[in-house]
Amino acid sequence: MKNEIILETKNASKIYDSNGLVVKAVDEVNLQVKAGEFLGLVGPSGSGKTTMLAMLATLLRETEGSLLIDGQDLGSMSDTQRTKFRREKIGFTFQSNNLVPYLTALENVELMLKLNKKNGRKSREKAISLLTRLGLADRMDNLPAQLSGGQQQRVAIARSLIHDPSVVLADEPTASLDTERANQVVQIFADLIHEGNRAGIMVTHDLRMCKYVDKVVQMVDGKIARVITNRDEINLLAGTSEFDKLPKKAPVKEEALPVTGLFKANLSPAFVGN
Amino acid sequence: MSIYLSLKEVWRNKGRFFLFSMVIALIAVLVLFTAGLGEGLASANKEYLEKLDATLLVFQEGTDYSTIESRLDYQKVKRVQRVDGVAAAGPIGFSNLEIVLDEGLDSVDVSFIGVEVGKPGLPAPIIGETIRSRQSKVVMIDQRIAETANIGIGDYITVKSTQGTDDKFYDLRVTGISDGQQYFFQPSIFVSLAIWDKYRPKADANIYSSRPVTNVIAVQLEDPNAVENITQLIPAMVKDVEVSDIKTAYESAPGYSAQQNTLNTMKAFTFLIGVLVIGGFFQIQTLQKVPQIGMLKAIGTPNPVVAVASILQIIFVTIFGVALGGLAVLGLVLGMPSSVPILFTGTSVLIAVGSLLLIGPLGGLVSIRVALKVEPLTALGM
C-alpha cells in the first residue's frame, strides 16, 4: 500500500431541504483513502453510507465541504466533466442491475473500455485476461441471464477495474449472494484493489465482509461514528453478523474521531456483543 | 457507441423487436394501401382531365365547373378561339355507354368522349393512329379496354347507346389505342365530336335536335404564364361562360373532394394510431429499462449516447417494419385484380414512406425524454 492519498473528503455534507424539512444525510464527513487501501463503509440503514458513496461517485453534489479524488475537486466540475471523470477515474459495482442484459460477460467488461474509447485487440485481450483471472474463462460469451449471481458480480468487478480507475466503489456487492459466494467475490475484489494500488470503498451491511478490508468506517446519522484500522479489531467486528449490535445513535462530536487503541474498550457492550 | 448499444440490444432481443416490426409493418400496409387507394380513386376520377393537353377549361356559367352540368353552344367554341392569347380551343363532350362484347362476356361501361379532330382534347395514341376525319366511324380506345377485352387496332367494337327509349347499337373501327385515360371511374373511348353527338345516349327531346352541343371547351394558351389573365378575359369576351384551370375542374367533380377528404382523414388517423402504438411500446420498454439506463449513466455513459442509442433503435425497428410492410403491399398489389383502384405514384409512395419513417422517432420522443431524465442515482436505488 502506498501512502499517496487518492480520495479525500473535507467536512463533506449533504443536506436535503424538502418543503422546509431539512435532513442532513451526510454531516461533515472527513475521510481519506490511500492508494491500495480498501475501506469498508458500514452503518445502519439511513446512516448516510449510500449518500456518501453517491457523492464520491460524482452522482450527487455535496452541499458543504469538498471531495477530492486524485487531487481534483469534484465540486468544481460541471455535470459533463463529472460524467467524464466518472467514466475515466471511477469503477463501480452495484447491488443489482449491474450488467447490461443484452451484452455478454465479455462485452459488459469491454463496454467500459469502449466508453473510454479504448477499442481494439489489446483491450479485448485485457478483458479476457481479467475475466479468466476471475474464473469466468468459459462464461465470457454468456449473457447475464445465463450467469449465476456470483458470476454476475464477478463480471461487474471486472468491469469496474478494467479501465484502471483510481477509485473503485462498491454498493452492497454481496447483498444478493450466499455466504460462500459473497466471501469469494469480496476476496477477489480486495485482491484486485490491493494489486492495482487503487482506492476502494465498499458499502456493506454484512459485517463479515469487513475481514477483507483495511479500514472500517462506521457511519451513524450521517456522521462518522468510528474508524477502525486495527486488524484484530476489524476481525473482531467481522466475526459478528448481527448488524443491530452497532450503535444506533451518532456519538457526540468529540467521539467521532478515528478509533485507536483497543477496539473493545471504546465500544459499548451492545456493539461488541458477548 | 450508440450504434453499438442499439444494434446489440435489437439483435439480442430479435424476437421482441421482430414482433414489433410486424406491428409497424401492418401500419405501413394500412397507410400505403390508403395512399394507393386515394391515388387510385383520384386517378380514376381525373386521369383524362389531368393528362389533357390544355391549360384551361371553359364551362357554362353557373355550373360550378361541373362537366356533367355544363352545356355549351357550339358557337361558343369559335368565340373562345378568337380571344387574344388563346392558341387553340377544342370542344369536348362527355357521356357514358357500353361496349358490347362477344356472347358470354360482360359488356364494358366506358366514358364516351367526343373531341374535335385536330384540337385539344384528343390524347395521342400509343399504338395505331389518331382520329383524322370528323365523319369516320373510328374510335380510339383506352389501353385498359384493349387489354381487358382483347381488342386490337383494326378491330370493330359495338357500342350500345340508349336514345329515347330504344337501345341502339353502333359499330366503330379501332384506329388507335391511348394510354390510361379514365374518367368518372371508367376507361374512355374517343370519337370525333360529330360521331359522338350522333351516337351518345339521348333523351327523347334531344334525339332530333340539329344543334350540336358540347360540355366543355379545352383551351391551350399562347403564353403558358398568362393563365390568370386569360381566365378573366374569356368570360369577359364570351357570354355565359366560366373558366377554370384543370385542377379546379377535377376537384369540382361531384364527390371528388368528399372522397379525398375521407381518405386523407383515414390516413391521418392511421398515422396517429402509428405514433401512439410506437410511442406506447417504446415508452413501456424505456420504463422497464430505467434501472439499466441508470446503471449505464452511473458508470459514465453520457446522456447523448443514451439518447442516440434510443433513437437509433427506434429508427432501425421502424425502417425494418416499413420495409416489411412495403414488401407485403408489393406482393398484395401484384396479386390483386386490376379492377381494384390502387395506384402508386412515386410521389404518393415517397410521402407515405417518409411519413411512416417519421412516425417511429415521433412516437419514440416521449420515451427518449424519459431515458434522458433517468438519474444515474437510480443505480444506487436512490
XYZ file of C-alpha atoms in Angstrom:
656
model
C 0.000 0.000 0.000
C 1.398 3.377 -0.961
C 0.925 6.409 1.220
C -0.451 8.529 -1.575
C -3.931 9.795 -0.757
C -6.248 9.129 -3.649
C -9.563 10.082 -2.124
C -10.243 12.713 0.462
C -13.341 14.396 1.848
C -13.160 17.593 3.878
C -16.182 18.359 6.036
C -18.372 16.985 3.286
C -22.074 17.380 3.971
C -25.210 16.628 2.062
C -28.323 18.445 3.188
C -31.757 17.783 1.747
C -34.316 20.539 2.076
C -37.775 19.405 1.138
C -40.584 21.880 1.851
C -38.772 23.251 4.853
C -37.873 19.813 6.201
C -34.095 19.831 6.452
C -32.320 16.486 6.612
C -28.561 16.223 6.951
C -27.895 12.911 5.221
C -24.126 13.332 5.431
C -22.782 15.536 8.151
C -19.283 16.991 7.920
C -17.529 13.789 6.968
C -13.740 13.722 6.819
C -12.308 10.704 5.115
C -9.054 9.674 3.491
C -8.351 6.629 1.381
C -4.854 5.855 0.182
C -3.710 4.056 -2.920
C -4.101 0.310 -2.408
C -6.393 0.791 0.571
C -9.733 -0.966 0.768
C -12.268 0.711 3.027
C -15.479 -0.746 4.333
C -18.300 1.737 4.916
C -20.778 0.306 7.393
C -23.704 1.544 9.388
C -27.425 1.036 9.819
C -29.960 1.947 7.164
C -30.307 5.699 6.795
C -26.872 6.355 8.217
C -25.719 8.130 5.057
C -23.461 5.419 3.563
C -25.103 5.358 0.153
C -25.354 9.146 0.008
C -21.650 9.301 0.810
C -20.932 6.779 -1.918
C -23.094 8.719 -4.401
C -21.153 11.896 -3.635
C -17.821 10.128 -4.092
C -19.116 8.697 -7.370
C -19.955 12.232 -8.590
C -23.617 11.263 -8.751
C -24.580 13.751 -6.039
C -23.157 17.177 -5.313
C -22.083 17.967 -1.784
C -23.936 20.795 -0.078
C -20.956 21.824 2.024
C -17.294 20.896 2.244
C -15.288 19.311 -0.515
C -14.439 15.952 -2.055
C -11.190 15.289 -3.874
C -10.126 12.370 -5.998
C -6.611 12.355 -7.449
C -6.368 15.919 -6.162
C -9.289 17.086 -8.286
C -12.134 18.875 -6.536
C -15.345 17.136 -7.594
C -17.467 20.134 -6.622
C -15.790 22.419 -9.140
C -16.648 20.182 -12.091
C -19.551 20.699 -14.483
C -22.018 17.855 -14.998
C -20.320 16.894 -18.268
C -16.909 16.900 -16.612
C -18.281 14.780 -13.771
C -19.648 12.215 -16.229
C -16.243 12.056 -17.973
C -14.462 11.834 -14.643
C -16.735 9.022 -13.523
C -16.082 7.152 -16.754
C -12.311 7.501 -16.520
C -11.440 7.553 -12.847
C -14.123 5.566 -11.072
C -15.050 1.909 -11.166
C -18.493 0.973 -9.913
C -20.148 -2.204 -8.694
C -23.777 -2.093 -7.668
C -26.063 -4.192 -5.549
C -28.191 -5.295 -8.536
C -28.849 -4.496 -12.181
C -25.121 -4.394 -12.550
C -24.788 -5.619 -16.082
C -26.265 -4.638 -19.423
C -28.604 -7.563 -20.081
C -28.096 -7.682 -23.833
C -24.293 -7.747 -23.680
C -22.266 -10.881 -22.970
C -19.940 -11.054 -19.971
C -17.005 -10.075 -22.180
C -18.934 -7.269 -23.869
C -20.022 -5.923 -20.496
C -16.395 -5.678 -19.421
C -15.337 -4.240 -22.775
C -18.121 -1.662 -22.512
C -16.084 0.307 -20.006
C -13.130 0.378 -22.404
C -15.327 1.329 -25.342
C -16.817 4.169 -23.310
C -13.265 5.365 -22.774
C -12.600 4.985 -26.491
C -10.218 2.091 -25.979
C -11.128 -0.371 -28.683
C -9.047 -2.983 -30.377
C -7.363 -6.286 -29.858
C -5.338 -5.261 -26.825
C -8.440 -4.088 -24.998
C -10.172 -7.358 -25.733
C -7.175 -9.360 -24.536
C -7.105 -7.334 -21.340
C -10.804 -8.042 -20.730
C -10.365 -11.743 -21.469
C -7.371 -11.916 -19.162
C -9.231 -10.260 -16.297
C -12.308 -12.447 -16.708
C -10.092 -15.508 -16.826
C -8.428 -14.381 -13.622
C -11.899 -14.117 -12.093
C -12.675 -17.712 -13.081
C -15.006 -16.818 -15.932
C -12.972 -18.097 -18.880
C -15.759 -20.395 -20.004
C -18.529 -17.853 -19.352
C -17.364 -14.929 -21.453
C -19.923 -15.388 -24.191
C -22.824 -15.860 -21.808
C -25.446 -13.192 -21.325
C -26.022 -12.029 -17.716
C -29.247 -14.035 -17.533
C -27.197 -17.175 -18.159
C -24.863 -16.454 -15.228
C -25.328 -17.072 -11.517
C -25.477 -14.134 -9.095
C -21.865 -14.654 -8.046
C -20.690 -14.847 -11.635
C -22.582 -11.675 -12.468
C -20.907 -9.862 -9.577
C -17.515 -11.081 -10.720
C -18.219 -9.706 -14.199
C -19.236 -6.427 -12.565
C -15.979 -6.398 -10.612
C -14.055 -6.959 -13.825
C -15.933 -4.100 -15.442
C -15.207 -1.800 -12.503
C -11.460 -2.446 -12.758
C -10.785 -2.941 -16.459
C -10.193 0.746 -17.253
C -7.657 1.199 -14.437
C -9.683 3.624 -12.340
C -8.182 5.489 -9.397
C -11.154 4.725 -7.191
C -13.315 1.618 -7.068
C -16.716 1.865 -5.381
C -18.999 -0.995 -4.480
C -22.539 -0.651 -3.195
C -23.612 -3.755 -1.302
C -21.915 -6.091 -3.792
C -22.802 -9.169 -1.765
C -26.432 -8.360 -0.999
C -27.826 -10.991 -3.331
C -25.194 -13.652 -2.763
C -24.921 -16.570 -0.386
C -22.125 -16.502 2.183
C -19.716 -18.617 0.181
C -20.182 -16.564 -2.990
C -20.053 -13.321 -1.019
C -16.699 -14.222 0.513
C -15.354 -15.265 -2.854
C -16.455 -12.037 -4.539
C -15.153 -9.668 -1.884
C -11.873 -11.577 -1.565
C -11.278 -11.131 -5.320
C -12.321 -7.512 -5.112
C -9.894 -6.823 -2.273
C -7.040 -8.612 -4.019
C -7.506 -6.621 -7.216
C -7.705 -3.328 -5.342
C -4.518 -4.100 -3.482
C -2.690 -5.302 -6.571
C -3.742 -2.335 -8.672
C -2.971 0.176 -5.929
C -6.408 1.658 -6.192
C -8.532 3.251 -3.529
C -11.534 1.040 -2.835
C -14.691 1.698 -0.873
C -17.319 -0.919 -0.204
C -20.658 -0.118 1.378
C -21.959 -3.199 3.117
C -24.474 -4.339 5.662
C -22.687 -7.602 6.092
C -20.040 -7.058 8.729
C -18.492 -10.432 7.938
C -17.215 -8.932 4.696
C -15.160 -6.451 6.704
C -12.465 -9.059 7.184
C -11.270 -8.262 3.646
C -10.968 -4.507 4.125
C -8.092 -2.484 5.545
C -10.189 0.073 7.341
C -13.780 0.158 8.545
C -15.652 3.434 8.710
C -18.857 3.241 10.615
C -21.485 5.855 9.907
C -24.449 6.734 12.081
C -26.906 9.541 11.404
C -24.745 10.960 8.633
C -21.633 11.210 10.763
C -18.592 9.032 11.073
C -19.101 7.222 14.338
C -15.911 5.207 14.279
C -12.932 4.428 12.151
C -11.329 1.046 12.779
C -7.897 0.383 11.388
C -6.559 -2.268 13.727
C -6.634 -5.681 12.059
C -7.664 -7.501 15.237
C -10.486 -5.076 15.829
C -11.634 -5.427 12.244
C -11.580 -9.204 12.518
C -13.491 -8.984 15.744
C -16.121 -6.835 14.075
C -16.247 -9.196 11.124
C -16.912 -12.039 13.482
C -20.402 -10.735 14.177
C -23.035 -10.598 11.517
C -25.637 -9.110 13.758
C -25.801 -5.621 12.454
C -28.152 -4.284 15.079
C -25.376 -4.570 17.591
C -23.900 -1.404 16.129
C -24.720 1.820 17.934
C -27.989 3.420 16.830
C -27.107 6.967 17.795
C -24.382 9.181 16.485
C -21.750 9.943 19.083
C -21.111 13.484 20.219
C -18.587 15.262 18.060
C -15.606 14.542 20.311
C -16.281 10.842 19.997
C -16.395 10.931 16.247
C -12.684 10.520 15.945
C -10.711 7.658 14.478
C -10.549 4.819 16.913
C -7.132 3.920 18.107
C -6.037 1.524 20.721
C -8.048 -1.384 21.953
C -11.229 -1.666 19.982
C -13.225 -3.318 22.708
C -12.534 -0.616 25.221
C -14.105 2.050 23.042
C -17.240 0.187 22.179
C -20.367 -0.200 24.114
C -21.121 -3.766 25.229
C -24.117 -3.794 22.913
C -21.937 -3.137 19.865
C -19.342 -5.773 20.588
C -21.654 -8.428 21.754
C -20.981 -11.029 24.320
C -21.044 3.721 -29.020
C -24.723 4.500 -29.537
C -24.853 2.323 -32.656
C -23.074 -0.475 -30.800
C -25.522 -0.403 -27.883
C -28.663 -0.112 -30.018
C -27.646 -2.808 -32.507
C -26.661 -5.203 -29.718
C -29.954 -4.677 -27.942
C -32.014 -5.174 -31.088
C -30.003 -8.227 -32.139
C -30.108 -9.908 -28.724
C -33.867 -9.262 -28.493
C -34.634 -10.207 -32.085
C -37.928 -11.894 -31.305
C -39.416 -8.962 -29.437
C -38.252 -6.371 -31.925
C -39.334 -8.519 -34.886
C -42.825 -8.776 -33.451
C -42.920 -5.045 -33.005
C -41.620 -4.532 -36.532
C -44.569 -6.624 -37.656
C -46.914 -4.159 -35.961
C -45.176 -1.301 -37.784
C -45.352 -3.356 -40.991
C -49.125 -3.710 -40.593
C -49.446 0.021 -40.016
C -47.297 0.571 -43.117
C -49.556 -1.743 -45.142
C -52.589 0.203 -43.984
C -51.021 3.589 -44.728
C -49.655 2.536 -48.126
C -52.948 0.949 -49.089
C -54.882 4.038 -48.076
C -52.418 6.209 -50.004
C -52.635 3.920 -53.036
C -56.398 3.789 -52.817
C -56.606 7.576 -52.561
C -54.345 7.969 -55.560
C -56.155 5.237 -57.470
C -59.605 6.643 -56.812
C -58.445 10.160 -57.605
C -56.845 8.987 -60.790
C -59.955 7.045 -61.823
C -61.856 10.263 -61.394
C -59.491 12.667 -63.076
C -56.986 10.793 -65.233
C -58.340 12.109 -68.529
C -58.576 15.711 -67.352
C -55.194 15.578 -65.649
C -53.496 14.425 -68.858
C -55.468 16.821 -71.041
C -53.297 18.810 -73.489
C -54.870 22.099 -72.368
C -54.425 24.674 -69.598
C -57.969 25.930 -69.094
C -61.481 24.593 -69.376
C -64.495 26.694 -70.283
C -67.861 25.778 -68.716
C -71.395 27.039 -68.912
C -71.813 29.823 -66.379
C -73.315 28.801 -63.032
C -72.432 25.122 -63.294
C -69.616 25.289 -60.725
C -67.145 23.768 -63.152
C -69.144 20.566 -63.442
C -68.526 18.838 -66.767
C -71.830 16.963 -66.463
C -73.989 20.012 -65.867
C -72.257 22.300 -68.320
C -73.829 22.645 -71.812
C -72.178 24.884 -74.338
C -73.472 26.023 -77.658
C -71.089 25.035 -80.426
C -70.822 28.693 -81.486
C -69.017 29.461 -78.241
C -66.033 27.390 -79.363
C -65.403 29.835 -82.203
C -65.779 32.815 -79.873
C -63.351 31.369 -77.341
C -60.945 30.622 -80.166
C -60.998 34.299 -81.149
C -59.980 35.545 -77.670
C -56.492 37.060 -77.688
C -53.923 34.726 -76.134
C -55.876 31.525 -76.894
C -53.767 29.224 -79.075
C -56.414 26.567 -79.614
C -59.863 25.688 -78.306
C -61.336 22.228 -78.551
C -64.894 21.253 -77.612
C -65.262 18.085 -75.529
C -68.438 16.133 -74.970
C -68.834 13.560 -72.200
C -71.308 10.718 -71.863
C -71.370 7.051 -70.937
C -72.232 3.928 -72.868
C -71.421 0.246 -73.060
C -69.133 -1.728 -75.317
C -70.915 -4.954 -76.174
C -68.583 -7.895 -76.293
C -68.999 -11.418 -77.618
C -71.612 -13.630 -76.120
C -70.705 -14.846 -72.687
C -68.608 -11.797 -71.881
C -69.854 -8.916 -69.803
C -70.224 -5.611 -71.558
C -67.786 -2.849 -70.546
C -69.014 0.508 -69.268
C -66.956 3.337 -70.714
C -66.757 7.109 -70.770
C -67.724 8.117 -74.286
C -65.805 11.279 -75.138
C -66.282 13.362 -78.248
C -63.477 15.640 -79.389
C -62.836 17.971 -82.290
C -60.307 16.438 -84.634
C -57.030 18.353 -84.530
C -57.996 20.344 -81.458
C -57.111 19.952 -77.751
C -58.881 17.063 -76.079
C -57.773 14.047 -78.070
C -54.906 12.126 -76.440
C -52.032 10.920 -78.602
C -52.193 7.204 -79.428
C -49.513 4.915 -78.032
C -50.385 2.339 -80.711
C -52.062 2.941 -84.065
C -53.246 6.263 -85.442
C -55.159 9.228 -84.191
C -58.611 10.164 -85.488
C -58.189 12.204 -88.650
C -61.673 12.524 -90.062
C -64.712 14.173 -88.494
C -67.169 11.765 -90.072
C -65.264 8.471 -89.987
C -66.750 5.853 -87.717
C -63.447 5.249 -85.985
C -62.592 5.186 -82.320
C -59.533 5.466 -80.158
C -59.684 3.327 -77.028
C -58.044 3.386 -73.617
C -55.381 0.671 -73.271
C -57.252 -0.761 -70.276
C -60.154 -1.699 -72.551
C -57.782 -3.064 -75.164
C -56.218 -5.324 -72.505
C -59.451 -6.292 -70.728
C -61.489 -7.058 -73.850
C -58.548 -8.133 -76.010
C -59.236 -5.553 -78.711
C -56.571 -4.527 -81.222
C -56.061 -1.985 -83.985
C -58.441 -2.541 -86.874
C -60.957 -4.469 -84.751
C -64.547 -3.346 -84.661
C -66.314 -2.673 -81.418
C -70.043 -2.391 -80.912
C -71.339 0.258 -78.579
C -74.816 0.269 -77.085
C -76.444 3.651 -76.603
C -79.878 4.320 -75.196
C -81.531 7.014 -77.264
C -85.043 7.873 -76.226
C -86.467 4.540 -75.176
C -84.535 2.471 -77.688
C -81.202 0.735 -77.347
C -79.151 1.484 -80.436
C -76.036 -0.426 -81.453
C -73.233 1.183 -83.447
C -70.046 -0.297 -84.834
C -66.775 1.605 -84.643
C -63.365 0.628 -86.015
C -60.449 0.939 -83.609
C -57.839 3.202 -85.123
C -55.654 3.849 -82.129
C -55.024 2.895 -78.509
C -54.263 5.597 -75.963
C -52.597 5.292 -72.566
C -54.774 5.139 -69.432
C -57.459 7.791 -69.764
C -60.048 7.027 -67.075
C -62.811 9.459 -66.420
C -65.513 9.069 -63.782
C -64.128 5.654 -62.805
C -64.455 4.305 -66.328
C -61.955 3.808 -69.115
C -62.579 6.143 -72.054
C -63.143 5.788 -75.755
C -62.734 8.763 -78.091
C -64.583 9.629 -81.263
C -64.975 12.779 -83.327
C -67.497 15.231 -81.927
C -69.849 14.628 -84.878
C -69.920 10.875 -84.264
C -70.204 11.465 -80.525
C -73.212 13.690 -80.979
C -74.847 11.080 -83.192
C -74.134 8.005 -81.022
C -74.344 9.362 -77.487
C -77.262 8.395 -75.255
C -80.016 10.991 -75.527
C -83.340 11.804 -74.015
C -86.369 11.864 -76.294
C -86.298 15.627 -76.645
C -82.746 15.694 -77.936
C -82.888 12.913 -80.443
C -83.823 15.076 -83.390
C -82.038 18.217 -82.307
C -79.840 19.527 -85.087
C -77.830 21.861 -82.837
C -74.651 20.149 -81.689
C -73.768 20.760 -78.101
C -70.650 20.183 -76.121
C -69.939 20.083 -72.387
C -66.690 21.993 -72.071
C -64.053 23.668 -74.203
C -60.389 22.829 -73.652
C -58.165 25.851 -74.150
C -54.474 25.952 -74.986
C -52.691 29.239 -74.342
C -50.146 31.045 -76.455
C -48.342 32.081 -73.288
C -48.480 29.440 -70.538
C -47.855 32.169 -67.955
C -50.981 34.081 -68.901
C -53.345 31.722 -67.050
C -54.879 34.337 -64.763
C -55.188 36.887 -67.476
C -56.959 34.582 -69.936
C -59.117 33.095 -67.166
C -60.568 36.575 -66.703
C -60.509 37.559 -70.361
C -62.607 34.664 -71.734
C -65.731 35.334 -69.590
C -65.351 38.998 -70.493
C -65.323 38.266 -74.205
C -67.720 35.289 -74.336
C -71.097 35.474 -72.691
C -72.450 32.982 -70.134
C -69.257 31.029 -69.520
C -66.932 30.441 -66.610
C -63.315 29.335 -66.779
C -61.152 27.215 -64.530
C -57.782 25.575 -64.626
C -57.627 21.797 -64.936
C -57.002 21.131 -61.218
C -60.035 23.169 -60.158
C -62.080 21.324 -62.740
C -61.375 17.825 -61.471
C -61.552 18.890 -57.844
C -65.031 20.222 -58.589
C -66.191 16.838 -59.837
C -69.070 15.564 -57.702
C -67.769 13.553 -54.741
C -64.093 14.121 -55.515
C -63.323 16.328 -52.527
C -65.502 14.296 -50.156
C -63.762 11.115 -51.230
C -60.260 12.536 -50.955
C -61.018 14.172 -47.601
C -62.308 10.858 -46.255
C -59.182 9.064 -47.381
C -56.935 11.801 -46.017
C -58.737 11.569 -42.658
C -58.188 7.810 -42.699
C -54.502 8.375 -43.435
C -54.199 10.953 -40.659
C -55.818 8.606 -38.134
C -53.655 5.698 -39.238
C -50.578 7.862 -38.692
C -51.893 8.920 -35.306
C -52.505 5.299 -34.330
C -48.999 4.502 -35.552
C -47.454 7.262 -33.471
C -49.383 6.186 -30.365
C -48.630 2.476 -30.785
C -44.924 3.068 -31.363
C -44.838 5.691 -28.614
C -46.552 3.307 -26.204
C -44.244 0.412 -26.990
C -41.016 2.339 -26.581
C -42.360 4.156 -23.537
C -43.082 0.851 -21.766
C -39.742 -0.542 -22.861
C -37.893 2.513 -21.562
C -39.734 2.402 -18.245
C -38.704 -1.237 -17.887
C -35.116 -0.261 -18.592
C -34.874 2.599 -16.076
C -32.511 0.716 -13.670
C -30.355 -0.362 -16.595
C -30.212 3.169 -18.033
C -29.385 4.470 -14.545
C -26.538 1.978 -14.281
C -25.204 2.965 -17.732
C -25.213 6.617 -16.722
C -23.656 5.804 -13.346
C -20.650 4.148 -14.990
C -20.158 7.269 -17.104
C -22.223 6.844 -20.264
C -23.008 10.366 -21.475
C -26.653 11.351 -21.875
C -26.336 11.926 -25.658
C -25.095 8.337 -26.111
C -28.151 7.022 -24.259
C -30.489 9.269 -26.280
C -28.945 8.485 -29.653
C -28.961 4.756 -28.843
C -32.714 5.005 -28.137
C -33.363 6.970 -31.334
C -31.303 4.599 -33.461
C -33.126 1.619 -32.045
C -36.460 3.187 -32.936
C -35.167 4.053 -36.423
C -33.858 0.518 -37.053
C -37.125 -1.064 -35.993
C -39.182 1.449 -37.981
C -37.116 1.031 -41.161
C -37.352 -2.743 -40.890
C -41.093 -2.588 -40.230
C -41.758 -0.180 -43.098
C -39.637 -2.315 -45.449
C -41.597 -5.415 -44.419
C -44.859 -3.524 -44.941
C -43.689 -2.257 -48.323
C -42.831 -5.778 -49.461
C -46.183 -7.043 -48.225
C -48.001 -4.304 -50.157
C -45.970 -5.069 -53.266
C -46.944 -8.723 -53.022
C -50.595 -7.883 -52.429
C -50.749 -5.414 -55.321
C -49.166 -7.897 -57.712
C -51.771 -10.475 -56.789
C -54.672 -8.053 -56.893
C -57.129 -7.765 -59.814
C -56.625 -4.663 -61.965
C -60.193 -3.591 -61.213
C -59.113 -2.562 -57.677
C -58.402 1.155 -57.943
C -54.985 1.185 -56.310
C -52.285 3.314 -57.813
C -48.804 4.011 -56.517
C -47.130 7.054 -57.958
C -43.588 7.958 -56.988
C -44.724 10.976 -55.015
C -47.505 9.274 -53.072
C -45.232 6.363 -52.120
C -42.420 8.718 -51.115
C -44.733 10.815 -48.963
C -46.289 7.732 -47.343
C -42.931 6.043 -46.685
C -41.383 9.310 -45.467
C -44.263 9.875 -43.080
C -44.098 6.272 -41.877
C -40.391 6.612 -41.163
C -41.143 9.760 -39.210
C -43.818 8.232 -37.001
C -41.232 5.983 -35.293
C -38.975 8.729 -33.971
C -42.037 10.913 -33.384
C -43.725 8.204 -31.316
C -40.470 7.493 -29.518
C -39.861 11.094 -28.492
C -41.552 10.630 -25.132
C -39.524 7.524 -24.364
C -36.304 9.330 -25.291
C -37.294 12.117 -22.937
C -37.872 9.526 -20.196
C -34.474 7.954 -20.936
C -32.779 11.333 -20.745
C -34.421 12.117 -17.428
C -33.312 8.893 -15.746
C -30.981 9.808 -12.911
C -27.814 7.746 -12.536
C -28.660 7.644 -8.837
C -31.315 5.028 -9.633
C -28.416 2.597 -9.990
C -27.919 3.009 -6.230
C -31.626 2.644 -5.561
C -31.831 6.315 -4.563
